[in-house]
Amino acid sequence: LAAQRAASYSGHWLSGRSTLAELQWLASRELMPLAGGPLTWAVGANLRREGLRFQPSLFAQGLLSDAGAGTVATSFDAGNLRLGDAVPMQPSSASRYVWGLLSEWQAPVAPTLTLGAAVRTDHDEYAGQSWTGKTSARWQAAPNLMWRASLGTGFRTPTLNQLRSPGRSDGVTQSHDCTAALQALAASLGVTPCTGATSYPLVVGGNGDLQPEKSVQANLGLRLEPSAGYVLGADLWAVHIHDRIGAVDEAVAFENPLAVPSAWTTVDTGSGPRLALQGRPTNLGTLMSSGLDLLASARRPTMLGVIDTQLRATVMLREDSQVYPGGPWFSAIDDGRYGAPTLKWRANWRTSLINAGWTHSLTARYQSGYDDAPMTAYPVDANGQVSGPAQQIRLKANDQVLWDWQTSWQLSGTLQVTAGVINLFDAKPPLSLNQIGPGKGQMLGYDERYFDARGRMLTVEARLTF
């Protein structure tokens, strides 16, 4: 026990600090009368300074020859790193200024037609200058029917963390078979090629070569009120993104390692250099997606009280993306092959009974299923011994509907008490073997990005306003 304590490290590992200071200014005025109302003009400006600092400990930098005793090493040695780490952290700091100017017009050219236009320019110390714009139209075709449409361009710069965070170890990948492509990649980087299935160190950090995302968005929608208290709505939308920012998926990198050389690097784990996967952000190529948002609502008085019901749903019509720059196109709708499926359907239905300060609500939350990521499995016999060759399997994550109940009581104008049950019927998440994908944590047996394993939950809330 004494030896274990002497070898243990207790103290600061990594600290960081981010700062943000911003000034905004906006002014508007009416310029002239039009057939449907005054022409309105608005101008604005903003100035923002961002700062980021990382300060790793000497241990995290690999500069302690004896971490337990705090002995400082005379030079870096891979053997001084924490067990499992392959990259020493480096102290770093970065900052940038971002400023922007905007101008916007609203023109009611007729009593039933309003046109809009906006233009904006932004300047980023790292990304340079960009111009974006948007046009829109709103047409009240009838007292109970309204059409709307818009078309615009977008620009998203990488965050300071994506650009300047220091490289660091982030564990290891899953175990992957040794392929001829992996052997060729290792040889090209001057490291010993693999000889069998193994896992690889994972390195993350910033990428100073990141380019901004650029996009085009379009929307066409309508809102219909067939009678008082009833509303129907639909919005068809499409987005086209160039140079989208993200990390090359692990499954993609191992499927075709020679096609994504930027996703690979070498590290020294104490026994010589070896191949490692880079999880840092990069520009992945193009994404094209479209979908339909639907709305139906009704609100009517009854003998029991006011019945208020609403249904919202989104259906994905298209999602095609390049899994790496210049690579093949892939649709993730209902397909978890690379660890991040896009659900084709999401819907939320809520019905409430409102009477004398009481509100009782029943909610149903629906999401469609998908094909899970492919996994390798080995058959075993009754004694738990492997009894055959490896097999590729893909599970089906089924559709799920969760029901919630909530009751609120407005005791007074300032006090409200709410109680409810989330996941009323204690539904369990579907089985998933996936362990990869953006945002995926360490949960095994289900995918916490799409499903909640906490089961039935009771909630109580009191809210006092004054």
Coordinates of C-alpha atoms in Angstrom, one line a residue:
L1 CA 0.0 0.0 0.0
A2 CA 2.8 2.4 0.8
A3 CA 4.5 1.7 -2.5
Q4 CA 1.2 2.3 -4.3
R5 CA 0.7 5.6 -2.5
A6 CA 4.3 6.7 -3.3
A7 CA 3.6 6.0 -7.0
S8 CA 0.3 7.9 -7.1
Y9 CA -0.1 11.4 -8.3
S10 CA -2.5 13.9 -6.6
G11 CA -2.8 17.4 -7.8
H12 CA -3.5 19.7 -10.7
W13 CA -3.8 18.0 -14.1
L14 CA -5.2 20.6 -16.5
S15 CA -6.8 24.0 -16.2
G16 CA -8.2 26.3 -18.9
R17 CA -9.9 29.6 -19.2
S18 CA -12.1 31.1 -21.9
T19 CA -13.1 34.8 -22.1
L20 CA -15.6 36.6 -24.2
A21 CA -16.2 40.4 -24.4
E22 CA -18.7 41.8 -26.9
L23 CA -20.2 45.1 -27.9
Q24 CA -23.4 45.3 -30.0
W25 CA -25.2 48.3 -31.6
L26 CA -28.5 48.3 -33.5
A27 CA -30.6 51.2 -34.8
S28 CA -33.7 51.3 -37.0
R29 CA -36.1 53.8 -38.5
E30 CA -39.0 54.1 -41.0
L31 CA -37.9 55.5 -44.3
M32 CA -41.1 56.0 -46.3
P33 CA -44.7 54.8 -46.6
L34 CA -45.6 51.9 -48.8
A35 CA -48.9 50.3 -49.8
G36 CA -48.9 47.9 -46.9
G37 CA -47.1 50.1 -44.3
P38 CA -43.8 51.9 -43.7
L39 CA -40.5 50.8 -45.3
T40 CA -38.2 49.9 -42.3
W41 CA -34.5 50.0 -42.4
A42 CA -32.1 48.7 -39.7
V43 CA -28.4 48.8 -39.3
G44 CA -26.1 47.2 -36.7
A45 CA -22.6 46.4 -35.8
N46 CA -20.8 44.1 -33.3
L47 CA -17.3 43.7 -32.0
R48 CA -16.2 40.6 -30.1
R49 CA -13.0 39.5 -28.5
E50 CA -12.5 35.8 -27.6
G51 CA -9.7 34.4 -25.5
L52 CA -8.6 30.8 -24.7
R53 CA -5.9 29.5 -22.5
F54 CA -4.8 26.0 -21.5
Q55 CA -2.3 25.3 -18.7
P56 CA -1.4 21.6 -18.3
S57 CA 0.5 20.3 -15.3
L58 CA 4.1 19.2 -15.6
F59 CA 2.8 15.6 -15.3
A60 CA 0.5 16.2 -18.3
Q61 CA 3.4 17.6 -20.2
G62 CA 5.5 14.5 -19.5
L63 CA 8.0 16.5 -17.5
L64 CA 7.9 14.6 -14.2
S65 CA 10.4 11.7 -13.9
D66 CA 8.7 10.6 -10.7
A67 CA 5.0 11.8 -10.6
G68 CA 4.4 10.6 -7.1
A69 CA 7.4 12.5 -5.7
G70 CA 7.0 15.5 -8.0
T71 CA 10.6 15.1 -9.4
V72 CA 11.1 17.3 -12.4
A73 CA 12.7 15.6 -15.4
T74 CA 15.7 17.2 -17.2
S75 CA 14.0 16.5 -20.6
F76 CA 10.8 15.0 -22.0
D77 CA 10.5 11.2 -22.1
A78 CA 7.5 9.2 -23.3
G79 CA 7.8 7.0 -20.2
N80 CA 6.9 10.0 -18.0
L81 CA 3.4 10.3 -19.5
R82 CA 0.3 9.0 -17.7
L83 CA -0.4 5.4 -18.5
G84 CA -2.4 5.3 -21.7
D85 CA -1.3 8.7 -22.9
A86 CA 0.7 9.0 -26.1
V87 CA 1.0 12.8 -26.6
P88 CA 2.3 15.3 -24.1
M89 CA 0.1 18.4 -23.6
Q90 CA 1.6 21.8 -24.3
P91 CA 0.6 25.1 -22.6
S92 CA -1.1 27.3 -25.2
S93 CA -3.1 30.5 -25.4
A94 CA -5.0 32.2 -28.3
S95 CA -7.3 35.1 -28.9
R96 CA -9.0 36.8 -31.8
Y97 CA -11.1 39.8 -32.7
V98 CA -14.3 39.4 -34.8
W99 CA -16.4 42.3 -36.0
G100 CA -19.5 42.5 -38.2
L101 CA -21.8 45.0 -39.9
L102 CA -25.4 44.4 -41.0
S103 CA -28.2 46.1 -42.8
E104 CA -31.8 44.9 -43.1
W105 CA -35.0 46.1 -44.9
Q106 CA -38.6 45.2 -44.4
A107 CA -40.9 46.4 -47.3
P108 CA -44.7 45.8 -47.1
V109 CA -45.2 46.5 -50.8
A110 CA -48.9 45.6 -50.6
P111 CA -51.4 45.0 -47.8
T112 CA -50.9 41.3 -48.2
L113 CA -47.3 41.1 -49.3
T114 CA -44.1 41.9 -47.3
L115 CA -40.6 41.5 -48.8
G116 CA -37.4 41.5 -46.8
A117 CA -33.7 41.6 -47.5
A118 CA -30.6 41.6 -45.4
V119 CA -26.9 41.7 -46.0
R120 CA -24.1 41.2 -43.5
T121 CA -20.3 41.3 -43.5
D122 CA -18.0 39.7 -40.9
H123 CA -14.3 39.8 -40.4
D124 CA -12.4 37.2 -38.4
E125 CA -8.7 37.4 -37.6
Y126 CA -8.3 33.7 -38.6
A127 CA -11.0 33.2 -41.3
G128 CA -10.8 36.5 -43.1
Q129 CA -13.9 38.4 -44.4
S130 CA -17.2 37.0 -45.6
W131 CA -20.4 38.4 -47.0
T132 CA -23.8 36.8 -46.4
G133 CA -27.3 37.7 -47.3
K134 CA -31.0 36.7 -47.1
T135 CA -34.2 37.5 -48.9
S136 CA -37.7 36.7 -47.7
A137 CA -41.3 37.1 -48.6
R138 CA -44.6 36.8 -46.7
W139 CA -47.9 36.6 -48.6
Q140 CA -51.3 36.7 -46.9
A141 CA -53.1 35.0 -49.7
A142 CA -56.4 34.9 -47.7
P143 CA -57.5 35.8 -44.2
N144 CA -56.9 32.2 -43.2
L145 CA -53.9 31.3 -45.5
M146 CA -50.4 32.6 -45.3
W147 CA -47.4 31.7 -47.5
R148 CA -43.8 32.4 -46.6
A149 CA -40.4 31.8 -48.3
S150 CA -36.8 32.7 -47.8
L151 CA -33.4 32.1 -49.4
G152 CA -30.1 32.9 -47.8
T153 CA -26.4 32.2 -47.4
G154 CA -24.5 31.4 -44.2
F155 CA -21.0 31.5 -42.9
R156 CA -19.7 29.7 -39.8
T157 CA -16.2 30.2 -38.6
P158 CA -14.4 27.5 -36.5
T159 CA -14.4 28.1 -32.8
L160 CA -11.2 29.1 -31.1
N161 CA -11.1 25.7 -29.4
Q162 CA -11.4 24.0 -32.8
L163 CA -8.5 26.1 -34.1
R164 CA -6.1 26.3 -31.2
S165 CA -6.7 23.7 -28.5
P166 CA -3.5 21.7 -27.8
G167 CA -3.0 18.1 -29.0
R168 CA -3.7 15.5 -26.4
S169 CA -4.4 11.8 -26.0
D170 CA -8.1 10.8 -25.9
G171 CA -7.8 7.0 -25.2
V172 CA -7.8 4.4 -27.9
T173 CA -9.9 3.3 -30.8
Q174 CA -11.9 0.1 -31.0
S175 CA -9.9 -3.0 -32.0
H176 CA -9.6 -3.2 -35.8
D177 CA -8.4 -5.9 -38.1
C178 CA -5.0 -5.5 -39.7
T179 CA -5.6 -4.8 -43.4
A180 CA -3.3 -4.4 -46.3
A181 CA -4.3 -0.7 -46.5
L182 CA -3.3 -0.1 -42.8
Q183 CA 0.0 -1.8 -43.4
A184 CA 0.7 0.3 -46.5
L185 CA -0.2 3.5 -44.5
A186 CA 2.1 2.6 -41.7
A187 CA 4.9 1.9 -44.1
S188 CA 4.4 5.3 -45.7
L189 CA 4.7 7.0 -42.4
G190 CA 7.8 5.1 -41.4
V191 CA 6.3 3.0 -38.5
T192 CA 6.1 -0.7 -38.0
P193 CA 3.1 -2.2 -39.8
C194 CA 0.4 -4.1 -37.9
T195 CA 0.4 -7.9 -37.7
G196 CA -3.0 -8.5 -36.2
A197 CA -6.2 -7.0 -34.8
T198 CA -5.4 -4.2 -32.4
S199 CA -6.6 -0.8 -31.1
Y200 CA -4.8 2.4 -31.9
P201 CA -4.0 5.6 -29.9
L202 CA -6.5 8.4 -30.4
V203 CA -5.2 12.0 -30.6
V204 CA -7.4 15.1 -30.5
G205 CA -6.8 18.8 -30.5
G206 CA -7.2 21.9 -32.7
N207 CA -6.5 22.3 -36.4
G208 CA -5.2 25.7 -37.5
D209 CA -5.9 24.9 -41.1
L210 CA -9.6 24.7 -40.7
Q211 CA -11.7 26.7 -43.2
P212 CA -15.1 28.2 -42.4
E213 CA -18.3 26.5 -43.4
K214 CA -20.3 28.1 -46.1
S215 CA -24.0 27.3 -46.7
V216 CA -27.1 28.1 -48.7
Q217 CA -30.6 27.7 -47.1
A218 CA -34.0 27.8 -48.6
N219 CA -37.5 27.5 -47.0
L220 CA -41.1 27.5 -48.3
G221 CA -44.0 27.2 -45.9
L222 CA -47.6 27.8 -45.4
R223 CA -50.0 28.3 -42.5
L224 CA -53.7 27.5 -42.8
E225 CA -56.5 28.2 -40.3
P226 CA -59.5 26.4 -41.6
S227 CA -61.6 27.7 -38.7
A228 CA -61.2 29.5 -35.4
G229 CA -59.0 27.6 -33.1
Y230 CA -57.5 25.2 -35.7
V231 CA -54.1 25.6 -37.4
L232 CA -52.3 23.6 -40.0
G233 CA -48.7 24.3 -41.0
A234 CA -46.0 22.9 -43.2
D235 CA -42.4 24.1 -44.0
L236 CA -40.2 22.6 -46.7
W237 CA -36.6 23.4 -46.1
A238 CA -33.2 22.6 -47.7
V239 CA -29.6 23.2 -46.6
H240 CA -26.4 22.9 -48.7
I241 CA -23.2 23.2 -46.7
H242 CA -19.7 23.4 -48.1
D243 CA -16.5 22.6 -46.1
R244 CA -18.5 21.3 -43.2
I245 CA -16.5 21.0 -40.0
G246 CA -16.2 17.7 -38.2
A247 CA -13.8 14.8 -37.5
V248 CA -13.3 11.9 -39.9
D249 CA -15.3 9.1 -38.4
E250 CA -13.4 6.2 -37.0
A251 CA -15.2 3.6 -39.1
V252 CA -14.5 5.7 -42.3
A253 CA -10.8 6.1 -41.4
F254 CA -10.3 2.3 -40.9
E255 CA -12.5 1.4 -43.9
N256 CA -10.2 3.3 -46.3
P257 CA -7.2 4.7 -44.5
L258 CA -5.2 5.6 -47.6
A259 CA -8.0 8.0 -48.7
V260 CA -7.8 10.1 -45.6
P261 CA -4.1 10.6 -44.8
S262 CA -4.9 13.7 -42.8
A263 CA -6.8 11.5 -40.2
W264 CA -3.5 9.7 -39.3
T265 CA -0.4 10.6 -37.4
T266 CA 2.4 8.8 -35.5
V267 CA 3.0 8.8 -31.7
D268 CA 5.7 7.3 -29.5
T269 CA 4.2 5.2 -26.7
G270 CA 7.5 4.4 -25.1
S271 CA 8.3 1.4 -27.3
G272 CA 8.9 3.3 -30.5
P273 CA 6.7 5.2 -33.0
R274 CA 3.3 3.7 -34.0
L275 CA 0.3 4.6 -36.0
A276 CA -2.4 6.7 -34.3
L277 CA -5.8 8.1 -35.4
Q278 CA -6.4 11.9 -35.3
G279 CA -9.8 12.9 -34.0
R280 CA -9.2 16.6 -34.6
P281 CA -11.7 18.6 -36.6
T282 CA -11.2 19.0 -40.3
N283 CA -13.2 20.1 -43.4
L284 CA -15.2 17.1 -44.5
G285 CA -16.7 18.2 -47.7
T286 CA -20.3 18.9 -48.7
L287 CA -23.6 18.1 -47.0
M288 CA -27.0 18.4 -48.7
S289 CA -30.1 17.9 -46.6
S290 CA -33.8 18.7 -46.8
G291 CA -36.9 18.0 -44.7
L292 CA -40.5 18.8 -44.0
D293 CA -41.7 20.3 -40.7
L294 CA -45.4 19.8 -40.0
L295 CA -47.7 21.4 -37.4
A296 CA -51.4 20.7 -36.5
S297 CA -53.1 22.3 -33.5
A298 CA -56.5 22.8 -32.1
R299 CA -57.9 24.7 -29.1
R300 CA -61.6 24.4 -28.2
P301 CA -63.8 25.0 -25.1
T302 CA -65.7 22.0 -23.7
M303 CA -67.9 21.2 -20.7
L304 CA -64.8 19.9 -18.9
G305 CA -62.6 22.9 -19.8
V306 CA -60.4 24.0 -22.7
I307 CA -58.9 21.2 -24.7
D308 CA -55.6 22.3 -26.3
T309 CA -53.8 19.8 -28.6
Q310 CA -50.8 20.1 -30.8
L311 CA -48.8 17.8 -33.1
R312 CA -45.3 18.7 -34.4
A313 CA -43.4 16.4 -36.7
T314 CA -40.2 16.5 -38.8
V315 CA -39.5 14.1 -41.6
M316 CA -36.0 14.0 -43.3
L317 CA -36.4 13.8 -47.0
R318 CA -32.7 13.8 -47.9
E319 CA -29.3 13.8 -46.3
D320 CA -26.3 13.2 -48.5
S321 CA -22.8 14.0 -47.3
Q322 CA -19.2 13.2 -48.2
V323 CA -17.7 11.1 -45.4
Y324 CA -14.3 12.7 -46.2
P325 CA -13.2 15.5 -48.6
G326 CA -13.7 14.5 -52.2
G327 CA -15.0 11.1 -51.0
P328 CA -18.1 9.1 -51.9
W329 CA -21.6 10.3 -50.9
F330 CA -23.5 8.6 -48.1
S331 CA -26.9 9.1 -46.6
A332 CA -27.2 8.6 -42.8
I333 CA -31.0 8.6 -42.8
D334 CA -31.9 5.5 -40.7
D335 CA -28.4 4.2 -41.3
G336 CA -25.9 4.0 -38.4
R337 CA -23.1 2.5 -40.5
Y338 CA -20.6 5.2 -39.4
G339 CA -22.0 5.7 -35.9
A340 CA -24.2 8.7 -36.4
P341 CA -27.6 7.9 -37.9
T342 CA -30.1 10.6 -38.8
L343 CA -33.6 9.7 -37.7
K344 CA -36.1 9.9 -40.5
W345 CA -39.1 10.8 -38.3
R346 CA -39.4 12.8 -35.0
A347 CA -42.8 13.7 -33.7
N348 CA -44.3 15.2 -30.5
W349 CA -48.0 15.2 -29.7
R350 CA -49.4 17.0 -26.6
T351 CA -53.0 17.3 -25.4
S352 CA -53.9 19.4 -22.4
L353 CA -57.1 20.0 -20.4
I354 CA -57.2 23.4 -18.8
N355 CA -59.8 24.3 -16.2
A356 CA -59.9 26.6 -13.1
G357 CA -56.1 27.0 -12.7
W358 CA -55.4 23.3 -13.4
T359 CA -53.6 22.0 -16.5
H360 CA -53.4 18.3 -17.2
S361 CA -51.2 17.3 -20.1
L362 CA -50.5 14.0 -21.9
T363 CA -47.5 13.9 -24.2
A364 CA -46.3 11.3 -26.7
R365 CA -42.7 11.5 -28.1
Y366 CA -42.0 9.4 -31.2
Q367 CA -38.8 8.8 -33.1
S368 CA -38.2 6.3 -35.9
G369 CA -35.7 3.5 -35.7
Y370 CA -32.5 2.8 -37.6
D371 CA -29.9 0.2 -38.6
D372 CA -27.2 0.1 -35.9
A373 CA -23.5 0.2 -36.8
P374 CA -22.0 -3.2 -38.0
M375 CA -20.1 -5.1 -35.4
T376 CA -17.9 -8.2 -35.3
A377 CA -19.2 -11.1 -33.2
Y378 CA -17.9 -14.6 -32.5
P379 CA -20.2 -17.6 -31.9
V380 CA -19.6 -19.4 -28.6
D381 CA -20.5 -22.8 -27.3
A382 CA -22.3 -23.8 -24.1
N383 CA -19.0 -23.4 -22.2
G384 CA -18.4 -19.8 -23.4
Q385 CA -15.6 -20.8 -25.8
V386 CA -15.4 -19.4 -29.4
S387 CA -16.8 -22.0 -31.7
G388 CA -16.5 -20.5 -35.1
P389 CA -15.2 -17.7 -37.3
A390 CA -16.1 -14.0 -36.7
Q391 CA -19.4 -12.8 -38.2
Q392 CA -20.6 -9.3 -39.1
I393 CA -23.9 -8.4 -37.5
R394 CA -26.2 -5.3 -37.6
L395 CA -28.9 -4.8 -35.0
K396 CA -32.1 -2.9 -35.7
A397 CA -32.9 -0.1 -33.2
N398 CA -36.7 -0.1 -33.3
D399 CA -39.0 2.9 -33.3
Q400 CA -39.9 4.2 -29.8
V401 CA -42.8 6.1 -28.3
L402 CA -42.5 7.6 -24.8
W403 CA -45.5 8.9 -22.9
D404 CA -45.4 11.6 -20.3
W405 CA -48.0 13.0 -17.9
Q406 CA -47.9 16.4 -16.2
T407 CA -50.3 18.3 -13.9
S408 CA -49.9 22.0 -13.0
W409 CA -51.8 24.0 -10.4
Q410 CA -51.7 27.7 -10.4
L411 CA -52.3 28.4 -6.7
S412 CA -52.1 32.2 -7.2
G413 CA -50.8 34.8 -9.6
T414 CA -47.2 34.1 -8.3
L415 CA -47.1 30.5 -7.3
Q416 CA -47.4 27.4 -9.5
V417 CA -46.9 23.8 -8.5
T418 CA -46.2 21.1 -11.2
A419 CA -45.9 17.3 -10.8
G420 CA -45.5 14.7 -13.5
V421 CA -44.2 11.4 -14.7
I422 CA -41.7 11.1 -17.6
N423 CA -41.7 7.8 -19.5
L424 CA -45.0 6.8 -18.0
F425 CA -44.8 3.2 -19.1
D426 CA -41.1 2.7 -18.2
A427 CA -40.1 2.0 -21.8
K428 CA -36.5 0.6 -22.2
P429 CA -34.1 1.8 -24.9
P430 CA -33.4 -0.6 -27.8
L431 CA -30.2 -2.6 -27.7
S432 CA -27.3 -1.0 -29.6
L433 CA -23.7 -2.3 -29.9
N434 CA -22.4 0.9 -31.4
Q435 CA -19.4 2.5 -29.7
I436 CA -18.4 5.1 -32.2
G437 CA -19.6 8.4 -33.7
P438 CA -19.6 12.1 -32.9
G439 CA -20.8 12.8 -29.4
K440 CA -20.9 9.1 -28.4
G441 CA -19.9 8.5 -24.8
Q442 CA -18.9 5.4 -22.9
M443 CA -22.4 3.9 -22.6
L444 CA -22.7 0.3 -23.8
G445 CA -25.9 -1.5 -24.7
Y446 CA -27.8 1.6 -25.9
D447 CA -27.0 4.8 -27.6
E448 CA -27.4 7.7 -25.2
R449 CA -27.5 10.3 -28.0
Y450 CA -30.9 9.0 -29.1
F451 CA -32.4 7.1 -26.1
D452 CA -32.7 7.6 -22.3
A453 CA -32.0 4.6 -20.1
R454 CA -33.3 6.2 -16.8
G455 CA -36.7 4.7 -17.2
R456 CA -39.8 6.1 -15.4
M457 CA -39.1 9.4 -13.6
L458 CA -41.2 11.4 -11.2
T459 CA -40.8 15.2 -11.2
V460 CA -42.1 17.9 -8.9
E461 CA -41.5 21.6 -9.3
A462 CA -42.7 24.8 -7.5
R463 CA -42.3 28.1 -9.2
L464 CA -42.6 31.5 -7.5
T465 CA -42.6 34.6 -9.5
F466 CA -42.5 38.2 -8.1

